[in-house]
CSV table of C-alpha atoms in Angstrom, one decimal:
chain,number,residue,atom,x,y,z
A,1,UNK,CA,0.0,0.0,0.0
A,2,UNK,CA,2.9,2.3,0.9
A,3,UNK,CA,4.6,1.8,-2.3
A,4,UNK,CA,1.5,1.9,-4.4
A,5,UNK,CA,0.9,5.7,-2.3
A,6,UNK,CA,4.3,6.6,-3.3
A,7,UNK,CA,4.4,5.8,-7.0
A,8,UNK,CA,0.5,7.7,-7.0
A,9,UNK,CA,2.0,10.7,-5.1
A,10,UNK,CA,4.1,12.2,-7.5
A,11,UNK,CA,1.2,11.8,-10.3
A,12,UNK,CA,-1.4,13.6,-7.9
A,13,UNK,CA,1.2,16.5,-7.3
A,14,UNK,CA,1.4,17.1,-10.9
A,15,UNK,CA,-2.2,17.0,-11.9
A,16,UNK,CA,-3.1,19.2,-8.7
A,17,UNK,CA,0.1,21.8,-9.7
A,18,UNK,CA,-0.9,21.6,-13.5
A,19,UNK,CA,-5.0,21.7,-13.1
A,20,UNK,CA,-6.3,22.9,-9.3
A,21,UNK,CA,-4.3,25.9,-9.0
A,22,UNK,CA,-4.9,27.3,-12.4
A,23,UNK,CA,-9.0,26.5,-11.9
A,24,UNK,CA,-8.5,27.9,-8.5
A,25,UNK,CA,-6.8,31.5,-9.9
A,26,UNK,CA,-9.3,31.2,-12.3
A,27,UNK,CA,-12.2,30.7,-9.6
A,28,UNK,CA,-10.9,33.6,-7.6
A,29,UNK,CA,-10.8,35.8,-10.9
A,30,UNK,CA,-14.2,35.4,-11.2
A,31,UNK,CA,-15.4,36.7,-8.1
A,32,UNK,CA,-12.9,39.7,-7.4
A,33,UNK,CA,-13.1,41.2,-11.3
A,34,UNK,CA,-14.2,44.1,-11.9
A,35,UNK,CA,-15.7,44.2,-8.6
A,36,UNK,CA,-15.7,41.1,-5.8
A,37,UNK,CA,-19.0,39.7,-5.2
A,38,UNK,CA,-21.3,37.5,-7.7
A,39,UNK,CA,-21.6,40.1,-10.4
A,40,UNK,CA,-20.6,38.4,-13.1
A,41,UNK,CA,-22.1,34.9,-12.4
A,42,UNK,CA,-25.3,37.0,-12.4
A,43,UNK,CA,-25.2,38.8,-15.8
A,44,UNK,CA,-24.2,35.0,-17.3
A,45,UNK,CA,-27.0,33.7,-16.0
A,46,UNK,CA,-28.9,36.3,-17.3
A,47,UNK,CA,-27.8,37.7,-20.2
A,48,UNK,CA,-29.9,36.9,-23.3
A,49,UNK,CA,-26.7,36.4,-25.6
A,50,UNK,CA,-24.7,34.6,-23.0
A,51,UNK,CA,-27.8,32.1,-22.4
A,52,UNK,CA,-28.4,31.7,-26.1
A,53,UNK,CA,-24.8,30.9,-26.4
A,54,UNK,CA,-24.8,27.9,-23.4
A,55,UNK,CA,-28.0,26.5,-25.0
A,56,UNK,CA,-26.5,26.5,-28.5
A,57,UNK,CA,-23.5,24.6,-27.2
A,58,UNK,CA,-25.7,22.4,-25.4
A,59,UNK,CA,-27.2,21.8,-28.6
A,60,UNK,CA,-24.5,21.5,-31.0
A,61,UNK,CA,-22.8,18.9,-28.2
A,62,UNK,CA,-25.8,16.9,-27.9
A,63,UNK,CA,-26.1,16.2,-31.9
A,64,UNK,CA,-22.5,15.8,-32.6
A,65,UNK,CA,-22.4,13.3,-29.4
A,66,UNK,CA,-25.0,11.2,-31.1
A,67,UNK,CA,-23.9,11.4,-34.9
A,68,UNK,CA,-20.7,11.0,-33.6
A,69,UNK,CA,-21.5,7.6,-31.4
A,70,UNK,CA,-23.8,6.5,-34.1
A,71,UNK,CA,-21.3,6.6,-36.6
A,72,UNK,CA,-18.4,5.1,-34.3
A,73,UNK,CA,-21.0,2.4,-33.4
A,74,UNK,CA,-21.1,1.2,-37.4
A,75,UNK,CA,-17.4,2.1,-37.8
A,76,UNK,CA,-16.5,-0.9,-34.5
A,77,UNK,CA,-18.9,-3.2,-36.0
A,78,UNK,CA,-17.1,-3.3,-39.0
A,79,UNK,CA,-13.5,-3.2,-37.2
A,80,UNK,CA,-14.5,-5.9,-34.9
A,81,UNK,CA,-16.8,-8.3,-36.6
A,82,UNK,CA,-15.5,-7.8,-39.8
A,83,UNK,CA,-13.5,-9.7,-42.3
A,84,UNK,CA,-9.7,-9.6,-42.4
A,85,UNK,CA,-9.6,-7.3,-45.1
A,86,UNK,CA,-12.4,-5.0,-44.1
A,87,UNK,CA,-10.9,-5.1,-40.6
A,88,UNK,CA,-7.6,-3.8,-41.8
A,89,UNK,CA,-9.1,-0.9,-44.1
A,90,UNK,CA,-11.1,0.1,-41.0
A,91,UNK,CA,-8.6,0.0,-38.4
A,92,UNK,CA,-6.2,2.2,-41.3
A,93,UNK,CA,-9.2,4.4,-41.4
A,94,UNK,CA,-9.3,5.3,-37.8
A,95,UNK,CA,-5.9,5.4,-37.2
A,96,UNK,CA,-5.4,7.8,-40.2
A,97,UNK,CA,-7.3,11.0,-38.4
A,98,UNK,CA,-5.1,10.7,-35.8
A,99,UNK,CA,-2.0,11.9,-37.5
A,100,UNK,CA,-4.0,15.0,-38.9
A,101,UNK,CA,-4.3,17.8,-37.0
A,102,UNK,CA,-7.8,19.3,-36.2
A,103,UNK,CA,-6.7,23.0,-38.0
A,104,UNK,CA,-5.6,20.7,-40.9
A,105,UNK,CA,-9.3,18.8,-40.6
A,106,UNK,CA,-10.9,22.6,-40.1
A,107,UNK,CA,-9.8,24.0,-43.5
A,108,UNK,CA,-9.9,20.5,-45.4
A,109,UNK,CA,-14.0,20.8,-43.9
A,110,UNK,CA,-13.6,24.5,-45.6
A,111,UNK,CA,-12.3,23.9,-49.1
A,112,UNK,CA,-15.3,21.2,-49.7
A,113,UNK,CA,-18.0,22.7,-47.9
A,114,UNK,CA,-17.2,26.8,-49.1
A,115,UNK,CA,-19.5,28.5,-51.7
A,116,UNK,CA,-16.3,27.5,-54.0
A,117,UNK,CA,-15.3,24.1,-52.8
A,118,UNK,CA,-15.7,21.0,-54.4
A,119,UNK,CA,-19.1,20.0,-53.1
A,120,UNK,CA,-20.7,23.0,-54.5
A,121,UNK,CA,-18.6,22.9,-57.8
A,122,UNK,CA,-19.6,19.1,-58.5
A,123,UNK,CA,-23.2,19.8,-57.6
A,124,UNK,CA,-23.3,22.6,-60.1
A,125,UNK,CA,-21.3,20.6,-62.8
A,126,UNK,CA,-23.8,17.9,-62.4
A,127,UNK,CA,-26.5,20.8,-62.9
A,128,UNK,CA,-28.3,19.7,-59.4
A,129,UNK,CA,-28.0,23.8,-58.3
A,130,UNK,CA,-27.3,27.0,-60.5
A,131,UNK,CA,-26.1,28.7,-57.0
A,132,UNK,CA,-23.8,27.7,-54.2
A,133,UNK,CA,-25.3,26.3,-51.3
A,134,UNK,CA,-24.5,28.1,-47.7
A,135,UNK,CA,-23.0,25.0,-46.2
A,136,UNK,CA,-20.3,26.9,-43.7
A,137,UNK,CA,-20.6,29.7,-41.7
A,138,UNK,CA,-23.7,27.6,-40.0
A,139,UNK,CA,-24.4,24.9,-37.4
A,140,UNK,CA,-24.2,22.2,-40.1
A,141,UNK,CA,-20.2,22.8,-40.8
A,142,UNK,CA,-19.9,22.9,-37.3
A,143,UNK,CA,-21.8,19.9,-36.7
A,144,UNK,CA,-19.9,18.2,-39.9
A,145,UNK,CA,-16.5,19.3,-38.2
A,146,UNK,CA,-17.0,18.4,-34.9
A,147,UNK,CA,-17.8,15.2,-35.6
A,148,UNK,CA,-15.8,14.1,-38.1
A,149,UNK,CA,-12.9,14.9,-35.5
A,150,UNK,CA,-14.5,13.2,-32.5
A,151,UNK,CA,-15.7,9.9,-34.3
A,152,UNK,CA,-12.6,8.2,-34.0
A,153,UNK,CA,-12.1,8.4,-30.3
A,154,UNK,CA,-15.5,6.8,-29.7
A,155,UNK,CA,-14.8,3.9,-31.4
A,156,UNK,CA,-12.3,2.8,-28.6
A,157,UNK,CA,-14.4,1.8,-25.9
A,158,UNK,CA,-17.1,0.8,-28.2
A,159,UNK,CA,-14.1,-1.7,-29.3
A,160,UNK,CA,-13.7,-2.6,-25.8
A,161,UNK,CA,-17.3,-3.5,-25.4
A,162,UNK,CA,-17.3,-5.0,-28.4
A,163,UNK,CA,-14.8,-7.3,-27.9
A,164,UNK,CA,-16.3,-9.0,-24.2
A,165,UNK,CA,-19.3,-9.7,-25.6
A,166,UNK,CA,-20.0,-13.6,-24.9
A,167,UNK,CA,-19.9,-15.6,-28.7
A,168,UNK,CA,-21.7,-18.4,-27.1
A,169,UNK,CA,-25.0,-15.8,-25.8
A,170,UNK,CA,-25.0,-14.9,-30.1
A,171,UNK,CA,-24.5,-18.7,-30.5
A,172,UNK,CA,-27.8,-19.5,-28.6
A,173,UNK,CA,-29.3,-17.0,-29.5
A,174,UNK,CA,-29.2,-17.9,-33.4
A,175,UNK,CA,-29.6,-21.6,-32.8
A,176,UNK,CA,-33.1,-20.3,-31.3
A,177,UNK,CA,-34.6,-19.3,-34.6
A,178,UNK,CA,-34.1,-15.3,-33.6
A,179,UNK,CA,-32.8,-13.6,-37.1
A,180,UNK,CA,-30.3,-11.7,-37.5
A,181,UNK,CA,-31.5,-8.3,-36.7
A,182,UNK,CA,-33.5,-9.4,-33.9
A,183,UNK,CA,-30.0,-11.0,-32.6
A,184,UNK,CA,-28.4,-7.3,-32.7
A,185,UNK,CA,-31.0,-5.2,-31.1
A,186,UNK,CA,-32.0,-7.6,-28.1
A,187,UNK,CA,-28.9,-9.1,-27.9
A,188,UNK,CA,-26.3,-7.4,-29.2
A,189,UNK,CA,-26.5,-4.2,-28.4
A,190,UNK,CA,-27.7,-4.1,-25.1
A,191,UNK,CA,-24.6,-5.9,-24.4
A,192,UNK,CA,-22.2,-3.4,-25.8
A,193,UNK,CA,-24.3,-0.5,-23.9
A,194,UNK,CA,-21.6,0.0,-21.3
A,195,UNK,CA,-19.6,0.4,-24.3
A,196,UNK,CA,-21.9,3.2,-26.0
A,197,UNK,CA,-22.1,4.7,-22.6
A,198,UNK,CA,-18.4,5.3,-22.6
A,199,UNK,CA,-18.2,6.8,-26.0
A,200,UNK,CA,-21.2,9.2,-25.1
A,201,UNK,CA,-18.9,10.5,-22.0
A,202,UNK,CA,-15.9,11.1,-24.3
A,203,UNK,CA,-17.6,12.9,-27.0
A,204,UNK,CA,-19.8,14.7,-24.9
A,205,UNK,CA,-17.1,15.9,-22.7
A,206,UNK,CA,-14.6,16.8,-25.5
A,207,UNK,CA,-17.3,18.3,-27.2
A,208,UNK,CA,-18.3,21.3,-24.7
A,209,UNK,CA,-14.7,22.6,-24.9
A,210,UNK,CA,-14.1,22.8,-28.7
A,211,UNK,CA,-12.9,26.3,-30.2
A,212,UNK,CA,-10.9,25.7,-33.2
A,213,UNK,CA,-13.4,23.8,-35.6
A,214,UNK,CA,-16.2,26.0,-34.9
A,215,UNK,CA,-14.5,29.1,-34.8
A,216,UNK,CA,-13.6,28.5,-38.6
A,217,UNK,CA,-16.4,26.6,-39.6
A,218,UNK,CA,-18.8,28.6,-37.9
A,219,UNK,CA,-17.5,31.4,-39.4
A,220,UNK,CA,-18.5,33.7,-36.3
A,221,UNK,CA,-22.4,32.9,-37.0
A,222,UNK,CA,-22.1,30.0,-34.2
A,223,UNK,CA,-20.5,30.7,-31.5
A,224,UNK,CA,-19.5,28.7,-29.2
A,225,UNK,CA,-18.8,28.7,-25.3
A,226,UNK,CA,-15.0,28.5,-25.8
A,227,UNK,CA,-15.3,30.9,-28.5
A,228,UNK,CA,-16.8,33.5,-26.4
A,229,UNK,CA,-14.5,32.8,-23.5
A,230,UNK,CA,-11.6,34.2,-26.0
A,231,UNK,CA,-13.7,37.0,-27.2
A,232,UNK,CA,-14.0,37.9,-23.7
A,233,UNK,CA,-10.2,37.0,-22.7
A,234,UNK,CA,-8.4,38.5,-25.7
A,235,UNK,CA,-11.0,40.9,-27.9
A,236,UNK,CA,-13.3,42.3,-25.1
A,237,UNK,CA,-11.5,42.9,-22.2
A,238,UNK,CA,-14.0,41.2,-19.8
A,239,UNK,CA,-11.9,38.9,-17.6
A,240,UNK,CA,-14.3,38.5,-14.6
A,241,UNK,CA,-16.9,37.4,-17.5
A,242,UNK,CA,-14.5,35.1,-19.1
A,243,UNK,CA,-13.8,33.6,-16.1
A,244,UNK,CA,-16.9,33.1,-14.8
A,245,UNK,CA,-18.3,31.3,-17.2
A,246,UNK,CA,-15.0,29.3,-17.4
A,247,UNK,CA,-16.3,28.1,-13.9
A,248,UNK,CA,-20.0,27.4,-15.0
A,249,UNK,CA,-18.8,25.2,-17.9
A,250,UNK,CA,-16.0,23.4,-16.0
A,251,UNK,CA,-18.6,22.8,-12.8
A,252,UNK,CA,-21.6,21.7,-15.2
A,253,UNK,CA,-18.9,19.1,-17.3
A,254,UNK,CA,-18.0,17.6,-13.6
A,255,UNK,CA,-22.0,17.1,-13.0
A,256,UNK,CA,-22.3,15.9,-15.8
A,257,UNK,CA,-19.6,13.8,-15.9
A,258,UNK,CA,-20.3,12.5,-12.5
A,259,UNK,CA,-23.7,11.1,-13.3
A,260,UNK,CA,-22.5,9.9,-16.8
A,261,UNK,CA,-19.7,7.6,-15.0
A,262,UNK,CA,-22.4,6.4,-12.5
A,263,UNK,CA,-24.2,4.9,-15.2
A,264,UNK,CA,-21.4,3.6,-16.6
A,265,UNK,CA,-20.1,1.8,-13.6
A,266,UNK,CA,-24.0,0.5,-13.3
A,267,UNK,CA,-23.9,-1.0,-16.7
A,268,UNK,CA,-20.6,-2.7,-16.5
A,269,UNK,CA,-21.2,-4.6,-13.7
């Protein structure tokens, strides 16, 4: 026990040096600037554009988490259950995204999507539109962005999940008449739910705090929370704002983070 404290010691050190004293400055910023007192938590909480912002986060992360799991879920199935040569494409698939950086991702997500990018220019070539479909500067590229980033790093613990599921349960199941598909949604998947659970958590959670791929995809016209923090922080000198609302989101992540790893533990027992 001694030696598992001291080998966990230095670890906690660094993690409370590198994370709990920054959040703490941060947490004192918020109630000492301009003025101390519970100014600013105030005018977040009520401020019409700082509300619509939180919802339109809330929104944007709720969608991406579920296209993204969705997508990750079909992605596994093919990785796992697959055949040799459909595993291998897959698994050079995912791996692929990782070696790309997300700026890289953002304008690659710009050059197809812009009124002059290829989508637009095959669409008119093909004489489907005469004019160029608004398909950045919106939700939709940031939607599109987001979750073409995130995708890969919920197919890890759906893997997992994946992977531990009992052959023989599929076995009897198929040797009792059930078909295919009525094998995968009573059987299947409700197996792998601790699994989909997990890559709800991640997404979700990465999600909340991304700045770069909507900041260029959005084009301004969907701001983000992490967007405005910087507006606040570095073009509108609003610190105490900035910070406060640093605390909101980092406080309403834990919550939900805490209740989403309860039901996680739940369903992997």
């Amino acid at each position: 026990m001694r030696a598992y404290l001291f080998l966990i010691c230095p670890v906690l050190l660094f993690l409370g040096g590198s994370y709990l004293l920054p959040f703490l400055g941060i947490m004192q910023l918020s109630f000492t600037d301009p003025e101390p007192g519970l100014g600013q938590y105030s005018h977040v909480l009520s401020d019409p554009l700082t509300l619509s912002v939180i919802w339109r986060t809330l929104r944007i992360c709720v969608i991406v988490t579920a296209v993204s799991v969705a997508a990750a879920y079909i992605i596994t199935l093919l990785w796992v259950r697959g055949r040799p040569l459909v595993r291998s494409l897959t698994e050079l698939c995912i791996m692929i995204p990782f070696w790309i950086s997300v700026l890289s991702r953002a304008f690659g997500w710009m050059s197809m999507l812009s009124n002059r990018g290829l989508l637009n220019t095959w669409l008119k070539d093909l004489g489907l539109i005469e004019t160029s479909l608004q398909l950045t500067r919106n939700e939709f590229a940031v939607i599109i962005g987001m979750s073409h980033y995130l995708i890969p790093f919920a197919v890890f613990p759906l893997a997992t999940a994946m992977r531990n599921v009992d052959e023989r349960v599929l076995t009897a199941a198929d040797g009792m008449g059930a078909s295919r598909m009525r094998i995968f949604w009573q059987v299947f998947l409700p197996m792998t739910a601790s699994g989909i659970m997990g890559a709800t958590l991640l997404v979700f959670v990465f999600s909340v705090g991304f700045f770069v791929t909507p900041a260029l995809l959005g084009g301004g016209q969907s701001v983000l929370i992490a967007e405005l923090i910087y507006l606040w922080i570095f073009q509108i000198p609003q610190w105490g704002m900035a910070a406060a609302m640093s605390v909101i989101l980092m406080l309403a992540v834990g919550g939900i983070l805490v209740l989403l790893m309860r039901r996680y533990g739940e369903m992997a027992k």
